[in-house]
Short mmCIF file of C-alpha atoms and ligand atoms in Angstrom, two decimals:
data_model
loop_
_atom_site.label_atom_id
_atom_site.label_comp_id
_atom_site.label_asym_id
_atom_site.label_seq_id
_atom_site.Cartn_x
_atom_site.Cartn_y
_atom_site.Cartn_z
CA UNK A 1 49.00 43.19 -65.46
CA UNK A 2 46.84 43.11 -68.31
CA UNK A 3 49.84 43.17 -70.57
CA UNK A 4 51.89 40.75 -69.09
CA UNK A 5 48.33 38.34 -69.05
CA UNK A 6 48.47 38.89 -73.13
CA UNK A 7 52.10 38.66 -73.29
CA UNK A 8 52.11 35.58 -71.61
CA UNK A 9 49.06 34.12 -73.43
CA UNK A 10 51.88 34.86 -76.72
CA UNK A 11 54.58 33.72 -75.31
CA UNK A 12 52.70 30.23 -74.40
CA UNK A 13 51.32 30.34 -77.87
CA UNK A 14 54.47 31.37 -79.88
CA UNK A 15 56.64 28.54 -78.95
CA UNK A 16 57.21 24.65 -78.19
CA UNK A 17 55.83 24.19 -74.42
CA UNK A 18 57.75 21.28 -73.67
CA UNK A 19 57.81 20.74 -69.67
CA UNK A 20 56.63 17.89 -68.30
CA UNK A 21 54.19 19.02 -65.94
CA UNK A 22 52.64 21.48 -67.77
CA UNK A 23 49.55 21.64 -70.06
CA UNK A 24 46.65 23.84 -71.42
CA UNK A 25 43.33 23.94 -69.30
CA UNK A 26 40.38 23.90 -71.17
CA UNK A 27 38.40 27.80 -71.58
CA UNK A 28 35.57 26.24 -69.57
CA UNK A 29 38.26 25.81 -66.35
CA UNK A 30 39.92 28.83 -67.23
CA UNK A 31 36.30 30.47 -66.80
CA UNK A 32 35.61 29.07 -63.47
CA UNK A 33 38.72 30.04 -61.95
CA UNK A 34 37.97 33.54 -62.59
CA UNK A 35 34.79 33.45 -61.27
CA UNK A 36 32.54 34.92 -58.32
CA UNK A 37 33.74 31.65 -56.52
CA UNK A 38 36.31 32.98 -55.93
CA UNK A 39 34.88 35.38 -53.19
CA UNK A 40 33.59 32.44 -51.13
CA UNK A 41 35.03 31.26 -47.71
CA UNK A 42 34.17 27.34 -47.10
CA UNK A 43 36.20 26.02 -44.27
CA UNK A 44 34.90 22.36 -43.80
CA UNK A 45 33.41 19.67 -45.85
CA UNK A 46 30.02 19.98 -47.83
CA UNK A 47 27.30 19.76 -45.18
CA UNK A 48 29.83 20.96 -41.81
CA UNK A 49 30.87 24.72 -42.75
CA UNK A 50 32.03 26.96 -40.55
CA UNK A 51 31.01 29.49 -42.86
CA UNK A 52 27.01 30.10 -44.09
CA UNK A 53 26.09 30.72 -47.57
CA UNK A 54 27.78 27.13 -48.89
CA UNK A 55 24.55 25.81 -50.21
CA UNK A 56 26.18 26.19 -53.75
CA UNK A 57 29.74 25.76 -53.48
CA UNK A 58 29.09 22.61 -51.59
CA UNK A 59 27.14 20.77 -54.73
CA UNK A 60 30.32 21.91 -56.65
CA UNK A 61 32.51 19.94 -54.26
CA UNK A 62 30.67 16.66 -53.95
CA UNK A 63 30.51 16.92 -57.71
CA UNK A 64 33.69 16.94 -57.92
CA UNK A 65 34.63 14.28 -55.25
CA UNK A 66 31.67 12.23 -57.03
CA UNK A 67 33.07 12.80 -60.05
CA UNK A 68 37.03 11.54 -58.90
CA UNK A 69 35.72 8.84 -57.09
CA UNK A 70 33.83 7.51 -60.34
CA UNK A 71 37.28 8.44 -62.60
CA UNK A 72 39.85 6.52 -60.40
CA UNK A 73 37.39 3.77 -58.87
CA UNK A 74 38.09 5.17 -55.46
CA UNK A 75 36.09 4.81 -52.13
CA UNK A 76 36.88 8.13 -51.08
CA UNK A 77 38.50 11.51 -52.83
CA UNK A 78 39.72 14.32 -50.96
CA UNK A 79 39.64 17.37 -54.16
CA UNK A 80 40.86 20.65 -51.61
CA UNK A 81 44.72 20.51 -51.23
CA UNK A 82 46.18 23.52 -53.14
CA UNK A 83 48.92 21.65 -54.97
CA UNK A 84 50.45 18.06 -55.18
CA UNK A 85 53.00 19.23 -52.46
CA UNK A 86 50.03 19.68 -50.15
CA UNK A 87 48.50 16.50 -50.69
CA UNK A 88 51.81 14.45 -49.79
CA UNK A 89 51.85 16.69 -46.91
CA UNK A 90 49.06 15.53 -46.00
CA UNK A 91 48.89 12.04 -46.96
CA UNK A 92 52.00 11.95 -44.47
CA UNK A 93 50.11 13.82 -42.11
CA UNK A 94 47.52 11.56 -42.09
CA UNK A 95 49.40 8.18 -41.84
CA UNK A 96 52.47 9.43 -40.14
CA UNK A 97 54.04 10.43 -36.62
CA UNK A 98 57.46 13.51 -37.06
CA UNK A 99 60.32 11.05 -36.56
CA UNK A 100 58.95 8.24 -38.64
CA UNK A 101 60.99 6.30 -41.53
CA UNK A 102 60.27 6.57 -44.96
CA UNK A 103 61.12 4.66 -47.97
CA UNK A 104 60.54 6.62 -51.17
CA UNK A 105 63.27 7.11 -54.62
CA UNK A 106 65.95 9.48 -54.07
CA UNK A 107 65.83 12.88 -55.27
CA UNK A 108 68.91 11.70 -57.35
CA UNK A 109 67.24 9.06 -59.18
CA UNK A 110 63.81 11.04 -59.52
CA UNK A 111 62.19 11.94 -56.16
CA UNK A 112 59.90 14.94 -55.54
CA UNK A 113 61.14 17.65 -53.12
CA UNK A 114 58.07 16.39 -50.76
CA UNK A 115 60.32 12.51 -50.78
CA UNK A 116 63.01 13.84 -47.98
CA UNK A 117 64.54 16.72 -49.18
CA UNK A 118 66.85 17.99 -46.75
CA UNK A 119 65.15 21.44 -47.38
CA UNK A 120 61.15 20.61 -47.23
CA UNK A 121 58.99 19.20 -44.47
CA UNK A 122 59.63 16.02 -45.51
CA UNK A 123 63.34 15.96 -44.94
CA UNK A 124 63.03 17.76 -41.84
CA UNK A 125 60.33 16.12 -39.98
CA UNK A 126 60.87 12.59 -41.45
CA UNK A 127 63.52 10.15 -41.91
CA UNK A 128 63.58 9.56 -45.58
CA UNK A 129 65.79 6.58 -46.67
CA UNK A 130 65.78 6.57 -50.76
CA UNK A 131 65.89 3.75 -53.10
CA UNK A 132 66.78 4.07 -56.88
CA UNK A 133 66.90 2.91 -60.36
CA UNK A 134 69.40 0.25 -61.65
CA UNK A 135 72.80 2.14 -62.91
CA UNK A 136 72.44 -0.27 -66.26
CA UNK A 137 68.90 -0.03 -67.60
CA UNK A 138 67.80 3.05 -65.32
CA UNK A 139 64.03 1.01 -64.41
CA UNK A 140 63.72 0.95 -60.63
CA UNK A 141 65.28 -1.97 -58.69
CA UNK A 142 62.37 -4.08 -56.99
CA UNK A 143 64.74 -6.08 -55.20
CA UNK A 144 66.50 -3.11 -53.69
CA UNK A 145 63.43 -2.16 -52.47
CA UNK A 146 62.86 -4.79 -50.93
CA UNK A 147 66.29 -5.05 -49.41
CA UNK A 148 65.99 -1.53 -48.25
CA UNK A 149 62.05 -2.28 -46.66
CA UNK A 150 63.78 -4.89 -44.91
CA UNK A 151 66.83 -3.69 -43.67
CA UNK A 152 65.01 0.12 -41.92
CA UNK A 153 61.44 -1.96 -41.32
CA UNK A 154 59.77 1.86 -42.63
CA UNK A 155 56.43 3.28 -41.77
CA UNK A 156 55.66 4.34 -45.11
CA UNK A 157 56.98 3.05 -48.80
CA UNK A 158 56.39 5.90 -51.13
CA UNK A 159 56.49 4.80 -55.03
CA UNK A 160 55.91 8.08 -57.64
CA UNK A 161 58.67 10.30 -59.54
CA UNK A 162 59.16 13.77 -61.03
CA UNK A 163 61.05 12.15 -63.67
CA UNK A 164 60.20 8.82 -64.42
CA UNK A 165 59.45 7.82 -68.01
CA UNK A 166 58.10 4.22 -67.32
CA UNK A 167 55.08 2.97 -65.67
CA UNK A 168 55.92 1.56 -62.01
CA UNK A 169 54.67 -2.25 -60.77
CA UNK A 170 52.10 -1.30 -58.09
CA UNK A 171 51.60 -4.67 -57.54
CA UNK A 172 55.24 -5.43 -56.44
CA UNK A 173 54.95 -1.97 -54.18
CA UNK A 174 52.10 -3.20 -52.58
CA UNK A 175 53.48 -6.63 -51.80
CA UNK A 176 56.32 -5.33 -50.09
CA UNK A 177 54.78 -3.23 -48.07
CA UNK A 178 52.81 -5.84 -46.85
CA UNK A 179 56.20 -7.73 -46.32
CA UNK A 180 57.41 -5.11 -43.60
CA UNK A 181 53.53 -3.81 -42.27
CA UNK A 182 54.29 -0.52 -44.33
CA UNK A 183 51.69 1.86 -45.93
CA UNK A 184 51.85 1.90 -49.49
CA UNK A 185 51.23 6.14 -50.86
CA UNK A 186 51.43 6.56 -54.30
CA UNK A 187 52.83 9.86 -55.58
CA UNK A 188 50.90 9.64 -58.98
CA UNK A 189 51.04 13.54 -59.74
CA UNK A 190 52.19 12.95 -63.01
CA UNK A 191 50.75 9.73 -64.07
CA UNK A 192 47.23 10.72 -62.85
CA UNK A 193 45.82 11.89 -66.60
CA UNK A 194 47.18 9.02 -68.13
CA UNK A 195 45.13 6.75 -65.89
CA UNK A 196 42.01 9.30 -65.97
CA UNK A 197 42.58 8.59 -69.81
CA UNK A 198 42.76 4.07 -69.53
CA UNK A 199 46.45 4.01 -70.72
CA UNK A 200 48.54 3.77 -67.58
CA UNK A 201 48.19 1.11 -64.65
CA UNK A 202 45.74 2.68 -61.72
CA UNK A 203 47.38 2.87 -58.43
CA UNK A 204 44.51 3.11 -56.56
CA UNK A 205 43.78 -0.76 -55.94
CA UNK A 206 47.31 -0.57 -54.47
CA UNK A 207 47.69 1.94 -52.74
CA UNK A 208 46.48 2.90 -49.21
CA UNK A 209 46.54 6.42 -50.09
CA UNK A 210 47.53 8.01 -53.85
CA UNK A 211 48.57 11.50 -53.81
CA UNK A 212 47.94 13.26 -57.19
CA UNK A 213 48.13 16.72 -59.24
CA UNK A 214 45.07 17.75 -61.46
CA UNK A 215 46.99 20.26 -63.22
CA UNK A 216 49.84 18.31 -65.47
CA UNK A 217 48.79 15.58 -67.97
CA UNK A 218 44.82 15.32 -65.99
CA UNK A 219 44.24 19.06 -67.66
CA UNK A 220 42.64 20.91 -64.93
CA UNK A 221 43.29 23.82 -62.59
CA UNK A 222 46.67 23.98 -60.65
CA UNK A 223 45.96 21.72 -57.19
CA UNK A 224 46.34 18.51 -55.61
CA UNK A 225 43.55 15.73 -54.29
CA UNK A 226 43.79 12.64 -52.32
CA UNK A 227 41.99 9.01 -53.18
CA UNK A 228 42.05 6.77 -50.85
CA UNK A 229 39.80 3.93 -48.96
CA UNK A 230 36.70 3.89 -47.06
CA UNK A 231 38.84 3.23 -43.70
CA UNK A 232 41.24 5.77 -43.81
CA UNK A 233 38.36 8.51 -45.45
CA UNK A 234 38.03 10.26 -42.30
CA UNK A 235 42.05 10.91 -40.99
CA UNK A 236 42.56 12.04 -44.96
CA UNK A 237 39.83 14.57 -44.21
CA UNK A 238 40.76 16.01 -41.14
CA UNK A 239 44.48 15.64 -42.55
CA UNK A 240 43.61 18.57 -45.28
CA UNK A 241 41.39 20.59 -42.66
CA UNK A 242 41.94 21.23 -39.80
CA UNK A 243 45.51 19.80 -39.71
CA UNK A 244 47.37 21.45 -42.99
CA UNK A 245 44.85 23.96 -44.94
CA UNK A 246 42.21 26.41 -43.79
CA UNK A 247 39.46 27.42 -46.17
CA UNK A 248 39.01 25.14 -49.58
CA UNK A 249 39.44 27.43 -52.92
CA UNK A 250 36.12 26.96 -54.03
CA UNK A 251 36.75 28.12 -57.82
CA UNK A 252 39.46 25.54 -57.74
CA UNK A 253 37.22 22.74 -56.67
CA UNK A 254 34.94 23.68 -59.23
CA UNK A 255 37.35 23.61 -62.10
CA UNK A 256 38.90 20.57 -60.82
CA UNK A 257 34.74 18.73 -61.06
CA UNK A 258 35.02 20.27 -64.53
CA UNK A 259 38.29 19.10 -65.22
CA UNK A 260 36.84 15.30 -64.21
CA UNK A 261 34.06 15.92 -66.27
CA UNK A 262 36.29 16.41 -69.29
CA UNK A 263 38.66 13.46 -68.37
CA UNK A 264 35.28 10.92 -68.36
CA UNK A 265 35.17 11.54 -72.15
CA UNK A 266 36.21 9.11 -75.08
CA UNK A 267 37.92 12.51 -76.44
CA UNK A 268 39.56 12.27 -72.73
CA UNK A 269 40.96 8.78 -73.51
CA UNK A 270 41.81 9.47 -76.95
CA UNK A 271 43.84 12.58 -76.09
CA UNK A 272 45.71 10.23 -73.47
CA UNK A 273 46.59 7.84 -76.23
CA UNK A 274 47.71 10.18 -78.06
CA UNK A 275 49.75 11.72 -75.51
CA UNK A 276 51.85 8.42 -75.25
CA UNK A 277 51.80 8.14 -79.05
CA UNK A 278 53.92 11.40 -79.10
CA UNK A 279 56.02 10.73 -76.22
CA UNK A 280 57.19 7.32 -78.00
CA UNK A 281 57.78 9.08 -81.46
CA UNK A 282 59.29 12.20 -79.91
CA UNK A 283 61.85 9.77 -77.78
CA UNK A 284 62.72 7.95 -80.78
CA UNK A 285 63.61 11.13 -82.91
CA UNK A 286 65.74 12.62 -80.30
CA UNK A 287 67.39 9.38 -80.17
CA UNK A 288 68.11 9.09 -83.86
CA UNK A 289 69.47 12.87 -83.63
CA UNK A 290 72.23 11.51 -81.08
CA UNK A 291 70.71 12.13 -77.89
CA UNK A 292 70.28 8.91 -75.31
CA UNK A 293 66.99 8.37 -74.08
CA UNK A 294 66.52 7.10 -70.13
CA UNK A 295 65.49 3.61 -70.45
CA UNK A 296 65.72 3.62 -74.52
CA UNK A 297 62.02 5.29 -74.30
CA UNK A 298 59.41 6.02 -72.91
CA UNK A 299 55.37 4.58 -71.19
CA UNK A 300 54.04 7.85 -70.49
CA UNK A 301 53.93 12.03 -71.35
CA UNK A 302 57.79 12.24 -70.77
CA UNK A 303 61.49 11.26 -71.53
CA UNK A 304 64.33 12.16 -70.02
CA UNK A 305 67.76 12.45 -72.41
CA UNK A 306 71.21 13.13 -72.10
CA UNK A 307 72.01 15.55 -74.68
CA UNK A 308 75.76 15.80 -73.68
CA UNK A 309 76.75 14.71 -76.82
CA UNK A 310 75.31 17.44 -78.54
CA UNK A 311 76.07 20.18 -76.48
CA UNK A 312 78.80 21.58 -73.80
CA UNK A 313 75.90 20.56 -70.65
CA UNK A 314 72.40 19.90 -69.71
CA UNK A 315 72.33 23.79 -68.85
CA UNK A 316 73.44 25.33 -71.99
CA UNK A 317 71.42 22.91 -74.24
CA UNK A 318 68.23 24.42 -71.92
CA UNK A 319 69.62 27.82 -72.50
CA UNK A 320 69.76 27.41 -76.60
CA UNK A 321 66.67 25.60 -76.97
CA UNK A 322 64.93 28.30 -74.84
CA UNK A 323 66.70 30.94 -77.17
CA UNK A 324 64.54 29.31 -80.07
CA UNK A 325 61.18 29.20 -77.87
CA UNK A 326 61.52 25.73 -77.29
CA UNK A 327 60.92 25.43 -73.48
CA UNK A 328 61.63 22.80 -71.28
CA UNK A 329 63.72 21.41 -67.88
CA UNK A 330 66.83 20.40 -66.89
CA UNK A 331 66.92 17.06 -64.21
CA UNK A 332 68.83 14.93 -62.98
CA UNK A 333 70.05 12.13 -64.72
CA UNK A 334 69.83 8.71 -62.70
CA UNK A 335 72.43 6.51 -64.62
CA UNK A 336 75.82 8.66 -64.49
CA UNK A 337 74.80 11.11 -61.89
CA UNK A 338 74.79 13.97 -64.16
CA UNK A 339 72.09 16.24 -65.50
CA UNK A 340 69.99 15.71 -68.23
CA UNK A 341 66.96 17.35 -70.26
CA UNK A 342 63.42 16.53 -69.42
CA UNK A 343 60.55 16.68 -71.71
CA UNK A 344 56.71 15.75 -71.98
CA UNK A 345 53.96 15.85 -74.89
CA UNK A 346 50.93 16.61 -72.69
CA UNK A 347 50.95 20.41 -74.10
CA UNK A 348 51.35 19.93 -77.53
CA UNK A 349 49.29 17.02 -77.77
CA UNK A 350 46.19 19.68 -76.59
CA UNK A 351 46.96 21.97 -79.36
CA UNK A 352 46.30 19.02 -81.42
CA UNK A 353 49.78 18.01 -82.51
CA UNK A 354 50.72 14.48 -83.75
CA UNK A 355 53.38 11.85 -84.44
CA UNK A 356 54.17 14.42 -87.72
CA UNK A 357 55.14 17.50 -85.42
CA UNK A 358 57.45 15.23 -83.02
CA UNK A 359 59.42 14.30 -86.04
CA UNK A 360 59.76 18.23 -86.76
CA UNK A 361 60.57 19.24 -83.20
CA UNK A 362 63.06 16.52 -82.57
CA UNK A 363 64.82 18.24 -85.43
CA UNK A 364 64.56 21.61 -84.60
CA UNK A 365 65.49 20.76 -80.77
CA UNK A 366 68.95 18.91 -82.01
CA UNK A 367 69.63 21.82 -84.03
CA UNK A 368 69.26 24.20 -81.29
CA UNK A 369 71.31 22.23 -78.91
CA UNK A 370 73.83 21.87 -81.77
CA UNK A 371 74.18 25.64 -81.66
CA UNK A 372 75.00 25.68 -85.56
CA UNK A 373 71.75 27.44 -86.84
CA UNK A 374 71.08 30.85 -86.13
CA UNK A 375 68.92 31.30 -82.66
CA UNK A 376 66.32 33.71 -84.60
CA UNK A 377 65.95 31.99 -87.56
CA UNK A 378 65.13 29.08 -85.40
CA UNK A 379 62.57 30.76 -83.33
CA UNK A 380 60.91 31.64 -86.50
CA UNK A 381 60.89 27.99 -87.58
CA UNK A 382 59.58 27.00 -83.93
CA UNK A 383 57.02 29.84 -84.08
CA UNK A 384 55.97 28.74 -87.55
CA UNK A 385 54.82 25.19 -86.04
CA UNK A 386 53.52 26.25 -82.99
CA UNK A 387 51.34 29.04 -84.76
CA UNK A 388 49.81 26.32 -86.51
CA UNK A 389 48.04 24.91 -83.48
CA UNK A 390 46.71 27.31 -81.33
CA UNK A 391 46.06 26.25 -77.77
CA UNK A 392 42.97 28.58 -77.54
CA UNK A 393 40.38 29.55 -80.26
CA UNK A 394 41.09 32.82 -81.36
CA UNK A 395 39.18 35.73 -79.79
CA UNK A 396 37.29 38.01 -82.55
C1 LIG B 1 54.47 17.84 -59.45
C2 LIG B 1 54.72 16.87 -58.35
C3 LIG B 1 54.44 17.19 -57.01
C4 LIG B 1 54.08 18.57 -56.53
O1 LIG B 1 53.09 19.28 -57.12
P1 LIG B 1 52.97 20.86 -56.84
O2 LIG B 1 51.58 21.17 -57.29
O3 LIG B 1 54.05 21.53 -57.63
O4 LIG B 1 53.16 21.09 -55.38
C5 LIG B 1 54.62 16.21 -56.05
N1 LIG B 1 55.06 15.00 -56.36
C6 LIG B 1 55.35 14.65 -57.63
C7 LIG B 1 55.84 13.27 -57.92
C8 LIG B 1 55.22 15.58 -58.66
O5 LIG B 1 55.53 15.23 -59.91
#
C-alpha cells in the first residue's frame, strides 16, 4: 500500500489532472484526515451523543457548521453526510414521501445519478420527470420548466448538474416553484467553491435546501453537507442521523471546518477567480484547435466539448489523451445526444497554473486527440508542464 500511496502521489503529480470534480486538498486537510480522529465514534449532534468522550470532536463540528453557516450565509448547515450522493439522499429524505414527483434535468442533458436514475434510489423510490437544455444554444429552457412544473404539479424542483458549464437563474427556480407549491433543492456540488470564493450566484437565498460537495472546486476532504433554513434545521438533522447515516466521520468534519477556514480567505477568492479565468481561456483554446465548446464557453471550473471532429469518438479521444497523462471524462453531450469530453481547471489552478499553461494544454490536448504525435513524446511534453507546478511542496 505504501507503494501504490507514492505511486499515486506521481501519477497525480506527473500529468494534466483535468476532471471536473477533482482537486488538490491542502497538507493541513490531508493531515487531519489521517489523524487520531479517526478512531472516534460520534453518533448524534454536538451536545446529544450516544457515545461519551465527544467533548473534542464536538467543538470540531460546530466549528465547522459555524464556519459553513458564516461562508454560504446560511441559517443552518448540516457538515456529516459522507458524499454529495448522501446529502441529496437526504435532502429528499427530509422533504419527501417514496412515490413522490420530482422535477430535476435529465441525466441526458446533465443530471446526477441521485436526479432519477433508473439504477439509484432516486429512480427507484421517486418519480423523476427531467427537464433539459435548449437543442440550439444548450442553456437550460426556463420556460420548459415551467411547462413541465405545471403540467406533473411536482413535490420537489431540483436545479444542479454534473455537467453544466453556465451559472443557473436561482431566481427563476425559485419562482416557479412557488408557482406549483414545490420545494426548491439545489444540487450545488460543483458550484459550491465558486460561491465559497464570491464568483458564482449563491443558491442559498433560493433554495429551501442546497445540497453540496466539499471535495471538488470548495478544496476540502471527500463529503457532502446540507444548508438550509432555520425551519426545516431540525427534519435536515434527523434526515442525516437517524434516518440515512450512523456515526459522523469525525476526521472528515474536521477537515471539512479546515477546508471552510481556507475558503474564508482573500487567497480563497482569488484562487476562485482564477479558476474561472482558466476555464474561459482553456474553452477558448480548445475552440480555436477545432473542438466546439457547449454553450460557446464557459461561467465556472468546466467546459464540456465535442471533440468529434478531431478524433474517431468521445471514447478514443479520452483514451489518447490519457495515453499522454492528460486525464479527464467522457459525458454526455446535451445538443446532438452524443458524447462529449468534460473538463475543469480547479486542479491545475491549485498547482498555481495560469491563463499561459491553458494556452499550452489546449495544444497538447488537440494533438493528442489528433493522434499524429507520438503518445510518449507527448507524455514527456505533458510531464514537462505539470512538473513545473507541483501540487505539494516537496518532502526533504
Ligand atoms: C458530484 C456530484 C454529486 C455526488 O457527489 P459524490 O460525493 O460523488 O456522491 C451529486 N450531485 C452532483 C450535481 C454532483 O456533481
Amino acid at each position: 500500500m505504501a507503494g501504490l500511496v507514492l505511486g499515486e502521489a506521481a501519477r497525480q503529480a506527473d500529468g494534466l489532472q483535468l476532471i471536473a470534480a477533482e482537486n488538490f486538498t491542502s497538507p493541513a486537510v490531508l493531515a487531519v484526515l489521517g489523524s487520531p480522529l479517526a478512531n472516534k465514534y460520534a453518533e448524534g449532534y454536538p451536545g446529544a451523543r450516544h457515545h461519551g468522550g465527544c467533548e473534542l470532536v464536538d467543538v470540531a463540528e460546530r466549528t465547522a457548521v459555524e464556519r459553513a453557516c458564516a461562508l454560504f450565509g446560511a441559517e443552518h448547515a448540516n457538515v456529516q453526510p459522507h458524499s454529495g450522493s448522501s446529502a441529496v439522499l437526504a435532502a429528499y429524505a427530509a422533504l419527501l414521501r417514496p412515490g413522490d414527483r420530482v422535477l430535476a434535468m435529465s441525466l441526458r442533458h446533465g443530471g446526477h445519478l441521485t436526479h432519477g436514475s433508473p439504477a439509484n434510489f432516486s429512480g427507484r423510490w421517486f418519480d423523476f420527470v427531467g427537464y433539459g437544455v435548449r437543442p440550439d444554444t444548450g442553456l437550460v429552457d426556463y420556460e420548459q420548466v415551467r411547462a413541465l412544473a405545471r403540467e406533473h404539479r411536482p413535490k420537489a424542483i431540483v436545479c444542479g448538474s454534473i455537467s453544466y458549464p453556465r451559472h443557473l437563474d436561482h431566481a427563476a427556480f425559485r419562482m416557479i416553484a412557488d408557482e406549483v407549491g414545490a420545494y426548491l433543492i439545489a444540487d450545488a456540488a460543483h458550484p459550491i467553491g465558486l460561491v465559497a470564493g464570491g464568483v458564482a450566484p449563491n443558491p442559498v437565498p433560493y433554495a429551501d435546501v442546497v445540497c453540496a460537495t466539499t471535495h471538488k472546486v470548495l478544496r476540502g476532504p471527500r463529503g457532502g453537507m446540507l444548508l438550509c433554513g432555520g425551519r426545516l434545521a431540525q427534519r435536515v438533522d434527523r434526515a442525516v442521523f437517524p434516518f440515512t447515516q450512523g456515526g459522523a466521520q469525525m476526521q472528515t468534519i474536521a477537515a471539512k471546518a479546515v477546508a471552510f477556514g481556507e475558503a474564508a480567505t482573500p487567497e480563497f477568492a482569488a484562487y476562485a477567480r482564477q479558476v474561472v479565468a482558466n476555464a474561459r481561456a482553456l474553452a477558448a483554446a480548445l475552440a480555436a484547435e477545432g473542438l466546439v465548446v457547449t454553450t460557446g464557453g464557459t461561467d465556472t471550473h468546466m467546459m464540456t466539448v465535442d471533440a468529434s471532429a478531431l478524433a474517431l469518438d468521445a471514447f478514443t479521444a479520452r483514451g489518447r489523451l490519457a495515453a499522454a497523462g492528460i486525464v479527464l471524462d467522457t459525458c454526455a453531450l446535451p445538443q446532438g445526444g452524443g458524447c462529449g469530453l468534460r473538463l475543469g481547471t480547479a486542479s491545475v489552478t491549485t498547482q498555481g497554473m495560469g491563463t499561459g499553461e491553458m494556452a499550452r494544454i489546449a495544444a497538447l490536448a488537440a494533438a493528442a486527440i489528433r493522434g499524429v504525435e507520438r503518445p510518449a513524446r507527448l507524455r514527456a511534453a505533458v510531464a514537462e508542464l505539470a512538473r513545473a507546478f507541483p501540487p505539494y511542496p516537496a518532502h526533504t
